[in-house]
CSV table of C-alpha atoms and ligand atoms in Angstrom, one decimal:
chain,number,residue,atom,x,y,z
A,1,UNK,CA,107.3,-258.1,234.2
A,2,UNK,CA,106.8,-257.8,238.1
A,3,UNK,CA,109.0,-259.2,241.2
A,4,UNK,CA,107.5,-260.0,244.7
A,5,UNK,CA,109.2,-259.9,247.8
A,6,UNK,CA,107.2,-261.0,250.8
A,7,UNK,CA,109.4,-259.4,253.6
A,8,UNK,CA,106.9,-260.4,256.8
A,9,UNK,CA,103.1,-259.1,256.7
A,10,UNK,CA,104.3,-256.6,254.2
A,11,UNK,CA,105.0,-257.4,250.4
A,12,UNK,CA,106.5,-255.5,247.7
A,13,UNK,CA,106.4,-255.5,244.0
A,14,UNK,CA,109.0,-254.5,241.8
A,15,UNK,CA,108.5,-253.6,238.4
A,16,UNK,CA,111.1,-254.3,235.8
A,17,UNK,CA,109.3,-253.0,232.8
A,18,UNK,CA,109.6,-249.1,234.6
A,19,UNK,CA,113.1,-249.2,235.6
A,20,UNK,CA,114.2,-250.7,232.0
A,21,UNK,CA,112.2,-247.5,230.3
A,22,UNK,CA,113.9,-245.6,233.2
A,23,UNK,CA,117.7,-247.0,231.1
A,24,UNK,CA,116.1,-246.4,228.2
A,25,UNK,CA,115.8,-242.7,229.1
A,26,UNK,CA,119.3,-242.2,229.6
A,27,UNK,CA,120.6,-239.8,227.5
A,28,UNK,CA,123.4,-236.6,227.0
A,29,UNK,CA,120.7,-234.1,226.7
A,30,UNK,CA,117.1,-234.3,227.2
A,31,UNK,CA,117.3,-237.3,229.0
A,32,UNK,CA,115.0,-238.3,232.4
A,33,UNK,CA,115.4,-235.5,234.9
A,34,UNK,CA,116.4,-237.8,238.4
A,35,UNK,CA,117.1,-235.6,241.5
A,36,UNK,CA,118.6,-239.4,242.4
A,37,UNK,CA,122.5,-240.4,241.3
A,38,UNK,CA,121.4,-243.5,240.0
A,39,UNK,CA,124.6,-244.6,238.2
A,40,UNK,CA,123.5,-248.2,237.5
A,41,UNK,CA,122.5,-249.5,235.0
A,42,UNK,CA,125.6,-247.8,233.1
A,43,UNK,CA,124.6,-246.6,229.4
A,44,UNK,CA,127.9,-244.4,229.3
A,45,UNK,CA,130.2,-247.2,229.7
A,46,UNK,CA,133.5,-245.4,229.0
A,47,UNK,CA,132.1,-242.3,231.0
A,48,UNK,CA,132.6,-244.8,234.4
A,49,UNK,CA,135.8,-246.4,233.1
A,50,UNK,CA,137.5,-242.9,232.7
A,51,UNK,CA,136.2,-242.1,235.9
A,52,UNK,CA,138.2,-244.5,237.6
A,53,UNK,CA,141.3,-244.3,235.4
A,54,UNK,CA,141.3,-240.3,236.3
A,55,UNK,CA,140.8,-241.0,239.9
A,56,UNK,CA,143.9,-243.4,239.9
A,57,UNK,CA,145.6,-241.0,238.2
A,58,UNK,CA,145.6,-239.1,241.6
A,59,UNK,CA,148.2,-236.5,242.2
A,60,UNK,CA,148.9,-233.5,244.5
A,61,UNK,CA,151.2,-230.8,243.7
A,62,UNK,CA,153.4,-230.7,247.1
A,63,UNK,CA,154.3,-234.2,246.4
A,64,UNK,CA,156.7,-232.9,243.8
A,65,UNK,CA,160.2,-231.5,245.2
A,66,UNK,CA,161.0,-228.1,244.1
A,67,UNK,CA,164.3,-227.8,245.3
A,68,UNK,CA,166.3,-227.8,242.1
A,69,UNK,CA,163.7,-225.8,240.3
A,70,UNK,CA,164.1,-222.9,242.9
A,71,UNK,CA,168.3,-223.1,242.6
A,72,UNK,CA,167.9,-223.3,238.3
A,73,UNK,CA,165.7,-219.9,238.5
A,74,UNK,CA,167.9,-217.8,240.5
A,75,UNK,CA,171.0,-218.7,238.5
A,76,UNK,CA,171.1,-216.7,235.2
A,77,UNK,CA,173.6,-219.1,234.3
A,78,UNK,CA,172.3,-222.2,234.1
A,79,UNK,CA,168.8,-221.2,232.4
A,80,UNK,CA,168.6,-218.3,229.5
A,81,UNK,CA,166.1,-215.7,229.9
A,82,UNK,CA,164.1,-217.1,226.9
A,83,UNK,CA,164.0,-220.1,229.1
A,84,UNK,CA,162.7,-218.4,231.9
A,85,UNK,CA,160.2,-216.7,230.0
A,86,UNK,CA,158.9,-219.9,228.7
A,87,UNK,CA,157.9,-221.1,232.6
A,88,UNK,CA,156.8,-217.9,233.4
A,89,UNK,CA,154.4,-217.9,229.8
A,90,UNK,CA,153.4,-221.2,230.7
A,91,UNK,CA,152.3,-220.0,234.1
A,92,UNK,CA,150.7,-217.2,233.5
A,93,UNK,CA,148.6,-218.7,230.5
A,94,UNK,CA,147.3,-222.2,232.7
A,95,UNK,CA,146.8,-220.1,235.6
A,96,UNK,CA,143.5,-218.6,234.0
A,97,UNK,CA,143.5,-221.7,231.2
A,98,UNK,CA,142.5,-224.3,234.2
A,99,UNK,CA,140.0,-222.1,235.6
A,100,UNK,CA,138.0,-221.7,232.6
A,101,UNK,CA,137.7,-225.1,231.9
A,102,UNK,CA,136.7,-225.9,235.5
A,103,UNK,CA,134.0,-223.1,235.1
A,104,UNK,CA,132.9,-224.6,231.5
A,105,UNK,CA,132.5,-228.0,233.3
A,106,UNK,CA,130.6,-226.7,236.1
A,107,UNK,CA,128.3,-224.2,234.6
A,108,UNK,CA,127.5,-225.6,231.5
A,109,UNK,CA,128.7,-229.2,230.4
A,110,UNK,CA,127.2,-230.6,233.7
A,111,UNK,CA,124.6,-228.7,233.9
A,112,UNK,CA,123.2,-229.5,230.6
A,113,UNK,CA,123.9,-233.1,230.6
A,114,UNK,CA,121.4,-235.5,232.1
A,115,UNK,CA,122.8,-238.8,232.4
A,116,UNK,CA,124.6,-239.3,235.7
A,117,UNK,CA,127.7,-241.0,234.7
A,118,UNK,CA,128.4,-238.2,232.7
A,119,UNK,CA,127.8,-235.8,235.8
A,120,UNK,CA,130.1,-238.3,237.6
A,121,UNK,CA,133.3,-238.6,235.2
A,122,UNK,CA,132.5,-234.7,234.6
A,123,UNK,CA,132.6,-233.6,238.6
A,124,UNK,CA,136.1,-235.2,238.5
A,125,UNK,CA,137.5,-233.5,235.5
A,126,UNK,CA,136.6,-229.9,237.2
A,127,UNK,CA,137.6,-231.3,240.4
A,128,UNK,CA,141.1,-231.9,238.6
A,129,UNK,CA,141.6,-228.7,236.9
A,130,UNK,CA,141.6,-227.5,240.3
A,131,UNK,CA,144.6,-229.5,241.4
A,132,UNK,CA,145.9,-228.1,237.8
A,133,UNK,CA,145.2,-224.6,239.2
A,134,UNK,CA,146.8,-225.7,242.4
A,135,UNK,CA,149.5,-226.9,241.0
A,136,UNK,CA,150.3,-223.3,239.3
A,137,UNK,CA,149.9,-221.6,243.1
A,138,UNK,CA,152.4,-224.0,244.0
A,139,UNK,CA,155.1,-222.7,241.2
A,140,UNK,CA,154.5,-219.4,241.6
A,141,UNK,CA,155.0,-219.7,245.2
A,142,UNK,CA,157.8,-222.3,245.1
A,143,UNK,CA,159.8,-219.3,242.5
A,144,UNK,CA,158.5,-216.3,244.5
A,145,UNK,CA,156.7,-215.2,241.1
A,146,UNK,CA,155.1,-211.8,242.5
A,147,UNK,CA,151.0,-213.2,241.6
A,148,UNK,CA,150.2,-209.6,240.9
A,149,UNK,CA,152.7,-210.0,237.7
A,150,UNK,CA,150.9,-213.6,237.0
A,151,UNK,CA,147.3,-211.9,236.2
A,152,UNK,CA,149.0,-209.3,234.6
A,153,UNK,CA,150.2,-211.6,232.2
A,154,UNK,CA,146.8,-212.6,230.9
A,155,UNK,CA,145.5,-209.1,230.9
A,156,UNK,CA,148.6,-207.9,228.5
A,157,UNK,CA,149.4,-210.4,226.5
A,158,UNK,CA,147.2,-210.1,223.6
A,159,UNK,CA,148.1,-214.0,222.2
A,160,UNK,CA,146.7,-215.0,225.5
A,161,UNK,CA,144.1,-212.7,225.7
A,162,UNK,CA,142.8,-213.9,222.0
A,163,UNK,CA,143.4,-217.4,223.2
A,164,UNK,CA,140.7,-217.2,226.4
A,165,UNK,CA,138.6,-215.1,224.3
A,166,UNK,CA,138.1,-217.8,221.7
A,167,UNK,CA,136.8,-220.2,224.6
A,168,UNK,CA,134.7,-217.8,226.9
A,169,UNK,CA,132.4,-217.0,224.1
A,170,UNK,CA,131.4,-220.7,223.3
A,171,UNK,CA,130.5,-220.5,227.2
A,172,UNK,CA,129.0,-217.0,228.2
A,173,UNK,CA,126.5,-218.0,225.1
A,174,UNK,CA,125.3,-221.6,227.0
A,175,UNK,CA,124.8,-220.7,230.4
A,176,UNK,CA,121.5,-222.5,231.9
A,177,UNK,CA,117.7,-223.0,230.9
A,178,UNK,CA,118.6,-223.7,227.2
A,179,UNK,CA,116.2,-225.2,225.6
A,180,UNK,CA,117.9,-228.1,224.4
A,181,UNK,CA,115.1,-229.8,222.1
A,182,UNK,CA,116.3,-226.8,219.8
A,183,UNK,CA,118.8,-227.8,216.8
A,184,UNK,CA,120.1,-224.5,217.2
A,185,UNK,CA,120.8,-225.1,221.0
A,186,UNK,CA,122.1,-228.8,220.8
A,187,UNK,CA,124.9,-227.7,218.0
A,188,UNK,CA,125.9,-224.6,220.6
A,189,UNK,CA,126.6,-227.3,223.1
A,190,UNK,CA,128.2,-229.4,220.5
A,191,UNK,CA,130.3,-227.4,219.4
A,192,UNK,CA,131.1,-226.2,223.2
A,193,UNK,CA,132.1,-229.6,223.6
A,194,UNK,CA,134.5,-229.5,220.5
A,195,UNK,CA,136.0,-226.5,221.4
A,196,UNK,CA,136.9,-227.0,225.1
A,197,UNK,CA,137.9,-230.8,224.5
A,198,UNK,CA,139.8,-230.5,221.0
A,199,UNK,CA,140.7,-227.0,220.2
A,200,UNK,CA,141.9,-225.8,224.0
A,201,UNK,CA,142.7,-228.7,225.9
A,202,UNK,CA,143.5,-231.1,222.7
A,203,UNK,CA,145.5,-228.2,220.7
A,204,UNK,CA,145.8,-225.1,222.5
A,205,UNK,CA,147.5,-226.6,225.4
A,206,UNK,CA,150.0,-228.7,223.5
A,207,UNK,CA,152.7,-225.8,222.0
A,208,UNK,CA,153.3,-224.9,225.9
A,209,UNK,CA,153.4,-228.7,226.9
A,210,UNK,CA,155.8,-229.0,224.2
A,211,UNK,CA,158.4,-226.0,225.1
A,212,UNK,CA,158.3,-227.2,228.9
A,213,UNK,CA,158.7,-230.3,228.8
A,214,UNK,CA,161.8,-230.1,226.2
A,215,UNK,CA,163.3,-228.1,229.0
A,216,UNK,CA,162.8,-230.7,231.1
A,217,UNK,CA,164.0,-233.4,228.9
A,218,UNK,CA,167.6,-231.1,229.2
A,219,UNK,CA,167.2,-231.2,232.9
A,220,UNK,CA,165.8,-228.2,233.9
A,221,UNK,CA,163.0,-227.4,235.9
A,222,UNK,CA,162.2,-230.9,236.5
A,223,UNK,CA,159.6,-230.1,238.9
A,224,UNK,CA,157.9,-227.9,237.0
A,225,UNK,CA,158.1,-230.5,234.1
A,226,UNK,CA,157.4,-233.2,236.1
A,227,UNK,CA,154.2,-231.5,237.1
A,228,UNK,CA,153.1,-230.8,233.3
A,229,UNK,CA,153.9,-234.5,232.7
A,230,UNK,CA,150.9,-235.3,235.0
A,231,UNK,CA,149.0,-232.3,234.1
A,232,UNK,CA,149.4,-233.9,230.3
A,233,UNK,CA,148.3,-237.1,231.6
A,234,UNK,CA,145.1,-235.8,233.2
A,235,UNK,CA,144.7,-233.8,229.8
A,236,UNK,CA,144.7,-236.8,227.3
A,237,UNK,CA,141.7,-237.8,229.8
A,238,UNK,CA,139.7,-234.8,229.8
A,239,UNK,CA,140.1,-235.0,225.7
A,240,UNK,CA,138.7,-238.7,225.4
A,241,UNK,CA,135.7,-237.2,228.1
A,242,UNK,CA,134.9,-234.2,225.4
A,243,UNK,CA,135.6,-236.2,223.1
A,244,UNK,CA,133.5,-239.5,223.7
A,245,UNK,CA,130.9,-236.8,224.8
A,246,UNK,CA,130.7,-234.9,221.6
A,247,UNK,CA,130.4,-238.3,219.4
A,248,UNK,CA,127.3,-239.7,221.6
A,249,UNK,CA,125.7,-236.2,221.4
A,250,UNK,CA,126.4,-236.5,217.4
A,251,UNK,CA,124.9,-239.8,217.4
A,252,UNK,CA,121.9,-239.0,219.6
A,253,UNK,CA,121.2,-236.1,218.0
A,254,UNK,CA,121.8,-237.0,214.0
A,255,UNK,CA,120.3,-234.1,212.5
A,256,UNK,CA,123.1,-231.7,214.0
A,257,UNK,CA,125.8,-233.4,212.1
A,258,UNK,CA,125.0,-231.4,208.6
A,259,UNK,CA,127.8,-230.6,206.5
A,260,UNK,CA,127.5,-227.0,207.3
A,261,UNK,CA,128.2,-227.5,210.7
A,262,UNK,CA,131.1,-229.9,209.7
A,263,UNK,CA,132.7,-227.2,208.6
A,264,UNK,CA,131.9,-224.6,211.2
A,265,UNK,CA,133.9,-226.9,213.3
A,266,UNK,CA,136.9,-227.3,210.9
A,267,UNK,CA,136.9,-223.6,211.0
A,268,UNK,CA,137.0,-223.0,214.5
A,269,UNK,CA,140.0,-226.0,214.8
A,270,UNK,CA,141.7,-223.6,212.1
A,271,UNK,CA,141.0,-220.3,214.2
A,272,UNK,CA,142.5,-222.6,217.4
A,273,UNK,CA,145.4,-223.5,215.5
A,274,UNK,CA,146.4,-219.8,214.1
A,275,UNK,CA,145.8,-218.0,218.2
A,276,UNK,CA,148.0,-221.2,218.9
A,277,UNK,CA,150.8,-220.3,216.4
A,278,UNK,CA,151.0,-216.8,217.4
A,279,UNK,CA,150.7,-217.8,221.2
A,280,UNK,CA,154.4,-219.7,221.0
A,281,UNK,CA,156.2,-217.2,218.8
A,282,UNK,CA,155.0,-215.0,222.1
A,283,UNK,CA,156.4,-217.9,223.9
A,284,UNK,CA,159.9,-218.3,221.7
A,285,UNK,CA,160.6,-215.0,220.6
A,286,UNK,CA,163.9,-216.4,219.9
A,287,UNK,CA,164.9,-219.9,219.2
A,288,UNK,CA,167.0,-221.5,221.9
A,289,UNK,CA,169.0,-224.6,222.3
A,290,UNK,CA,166.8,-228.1,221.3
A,291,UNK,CA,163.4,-225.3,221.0
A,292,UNK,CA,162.9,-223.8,217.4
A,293,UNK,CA,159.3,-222.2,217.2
A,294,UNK,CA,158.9,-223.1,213.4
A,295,UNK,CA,158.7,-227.2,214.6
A,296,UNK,CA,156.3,-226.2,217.8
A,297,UNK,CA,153.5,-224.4,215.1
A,298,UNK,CA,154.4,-227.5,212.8
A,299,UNK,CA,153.5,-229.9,215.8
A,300,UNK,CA,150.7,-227.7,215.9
A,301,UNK,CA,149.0,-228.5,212.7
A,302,UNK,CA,149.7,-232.1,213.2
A,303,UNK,CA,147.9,-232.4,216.6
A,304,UNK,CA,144.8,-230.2,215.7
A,305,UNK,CA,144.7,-233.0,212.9
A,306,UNK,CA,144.6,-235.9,215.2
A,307,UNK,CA,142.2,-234.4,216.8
A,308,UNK,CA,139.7,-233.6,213.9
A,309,UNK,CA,140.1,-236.9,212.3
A,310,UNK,CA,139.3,-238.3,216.1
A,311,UNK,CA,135.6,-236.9,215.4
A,312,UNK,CA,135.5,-237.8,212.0
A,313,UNK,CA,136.7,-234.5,210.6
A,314,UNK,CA,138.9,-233.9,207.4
A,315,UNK,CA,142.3,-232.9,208.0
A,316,UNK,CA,143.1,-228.8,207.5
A,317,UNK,CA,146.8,-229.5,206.5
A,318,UNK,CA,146.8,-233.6,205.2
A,319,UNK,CA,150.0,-234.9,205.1
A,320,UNK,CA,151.9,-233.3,207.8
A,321,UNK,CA,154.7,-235.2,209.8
A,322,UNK,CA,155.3,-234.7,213.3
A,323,UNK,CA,158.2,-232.5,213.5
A,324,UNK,CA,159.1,-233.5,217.1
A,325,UNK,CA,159.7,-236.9,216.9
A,326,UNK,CA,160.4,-237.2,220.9
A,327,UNK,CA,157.4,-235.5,221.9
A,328,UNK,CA,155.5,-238.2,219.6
A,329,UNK,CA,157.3,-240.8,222.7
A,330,UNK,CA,155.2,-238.7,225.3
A,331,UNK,CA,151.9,-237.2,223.4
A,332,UNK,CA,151.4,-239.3,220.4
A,333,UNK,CA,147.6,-239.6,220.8
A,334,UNK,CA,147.3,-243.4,220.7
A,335,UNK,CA,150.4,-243.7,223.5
A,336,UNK,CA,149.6,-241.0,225.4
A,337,UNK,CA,147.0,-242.3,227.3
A,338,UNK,CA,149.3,-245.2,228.5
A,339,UNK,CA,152.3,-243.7,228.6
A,340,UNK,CA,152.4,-243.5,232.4
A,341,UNK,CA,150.9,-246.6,233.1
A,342,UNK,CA,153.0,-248.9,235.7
A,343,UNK,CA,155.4,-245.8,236.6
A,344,UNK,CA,153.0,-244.3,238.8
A,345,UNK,CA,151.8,-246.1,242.0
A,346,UNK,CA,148.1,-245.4,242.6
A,347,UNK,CA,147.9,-242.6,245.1
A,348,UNK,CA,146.4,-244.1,248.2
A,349,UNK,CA,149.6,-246.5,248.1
A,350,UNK,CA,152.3,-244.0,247.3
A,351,UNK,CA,153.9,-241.3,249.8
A,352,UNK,CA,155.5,-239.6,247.1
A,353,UNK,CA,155.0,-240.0,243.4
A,354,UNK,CA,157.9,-242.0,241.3
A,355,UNK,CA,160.4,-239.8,240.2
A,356,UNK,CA,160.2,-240.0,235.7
A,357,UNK,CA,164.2,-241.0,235.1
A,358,UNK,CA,165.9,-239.8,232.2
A,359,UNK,CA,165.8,-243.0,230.4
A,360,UNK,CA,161.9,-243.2,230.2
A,361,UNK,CA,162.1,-240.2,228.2
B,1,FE,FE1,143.9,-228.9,233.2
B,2,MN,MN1,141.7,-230.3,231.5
């Protein structure tokens, strides 16, 4: 099929036929190689439409007051140590967290992926663990954290040492000119995808999203909380991105998904979920007021569960109830992903970001 234009003495003819087996070539992997961004037709549907719910998801760390933060960590009465040493845990572990999955993004995932809608929605998830990074220089500065003490935290504290080694190693092993026609080489990236999107940012994240924001749901730190709050709402986004990734790989690639490698991935969810368990009893060496560590490693299992039965993965501990019923109100997996919607303004529109009352909580 061929269209004519007669634009003057010169005519041109468009073929229809080429730029359909051009759409048809759209793939994850091994798809057409295009030095051009051409987006349109869309075969990643959801890839766009994330891409313009994350963009206006838009936020910037200095549009979050710090004020009472500073006051609450300079006066050992109002906050325990324990609950200082939760922020600074929390600090020091997303400080070189958000980096690595920035670096994942941008020298692997994109790089290996050929469709440009997923280059598109992926640019934008790097682009917002650096406002996640940014946002951690603005705490550390905001407290007058010494940044020397920051790095030091993920050089000495084995349960976060054991956490980033987990991830790095799916990544050092995929860096470019993979052959990706290779069964072998399309299950490293699969399972790349799975343990980036589901086991770090799905589970890892989620027992230090937990402890924070139960601080801030007793009113302290609220900047600091407030900040995870969007940092958890950018997160459930980047999880749907692996996520929705990982299943069209799956589906464009069948003869991956073997029951072998079902169970490879079980096993790395359960590795994910026991560096996870020992990470918060780091956190909460002690229980403190509304924070026990036995119901964080509980929420644990039940999370990395959602998450496997998300990419049609059995269960490792079936039957488990959410221990934290409140945190279900702000990261149950099928709310989360509107839980903020109408309470923030789009950015372009907004001078400051709405502060969360007490009441939405
Ligand atoms: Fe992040
Ligand atoms: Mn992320």
């Amino acid at each position: 099929m061929q269209k004519s234009f007669q634009i003057g003495a010169k005519s041109f003819v468009l073929d229809q036929t080429k730029a359909e087996a051009a759409f048809a070539a759209k793939q994850v992997i091994n798809g057409r190689e295009s030095m051009t961004f051409n987006l349109l037709p869309l075969k990643y549907q959801w890839a766009y439409d994330l891409y313009r719910t994350m963009k206006a998801n838009h936020w910037e760390p200095e549009d979050i007051p710090m004020g009472k933060d500073i006051e609450q960590w300079r006066d050992e009465k109002t906050v325990s140590e324990v609950e200082r040493w939760i922020i600074r845990m929390g600090i020091g572990y997303f400080s070189a967290a958000e980096g690595i999955v920035g670096d994942n993004i941008q020298h692997v995932v994109r790089e290996l992926v050929t469709a440009p809608e997923l280059k598109l929605v992926l640019g934008r998830h790097a682009h917002e663990e650096n406002i996640h990074a940014d946002s951690l220089l603005y705490m550390i500065s905001s407290l007058q954290i010494n940044p020397h003490e920051c790095e030091a935290m993920f050089e000495d504290i084995p349960t976060i040492l054991r956490k980033n080694e987990f991830v790095t190693r799916t990544s050092r092993a995929l860096r470019r000119d993979l052959d990706l026609t290779l069964p072998e080489n399309k299950r490293l990236l699969a399972r790349n995808v799975f343990v980036f999107g589901q086991c770090m940012e799905g589970t890892q994240f989620y027992g230090l999203f937990g402890m924070v924001l139960s601080l801030y749901r007793q009113n302290k730190f609220p900047g600091i909380g407030q900040m995870f709050r969007y940092t958890l709402r950018d997160e459930s986004n980047h999880i749907e991105v692996f996520r929705n990734l990982f299943m069209d790989l799956v589906d464009e690639n069948r003869e991956i998904w073997t029951p072998e490698f079902k169970d490879e991935l079980r096993g790395l969810m359960h590795e994910a979920v026991e560096l996870e368990k020992e990470f918060i009893r780091d956190c909460l060496p002690v229980n403190s007021i509304g924070l026990s560590a036995e119901d964080f490693i509980t929420y644990i299992d039940y999370i990395a569960d959602r998450r496997l039965e998300s990419c049609g993965l059995a269960p490792l501990s079936p039957g488990v109830k959410n221990p934290l019923p409140w945190l279900a109100e702000m990261m149950d997996i099928k709310k989360e992903q509107n839980f903020f919607e109408g309470r923030v303004t789009e950015y372009q529109k907004a001078s400051a970001l709405n502060p969360v009352r007490d009441d939405d909580l």
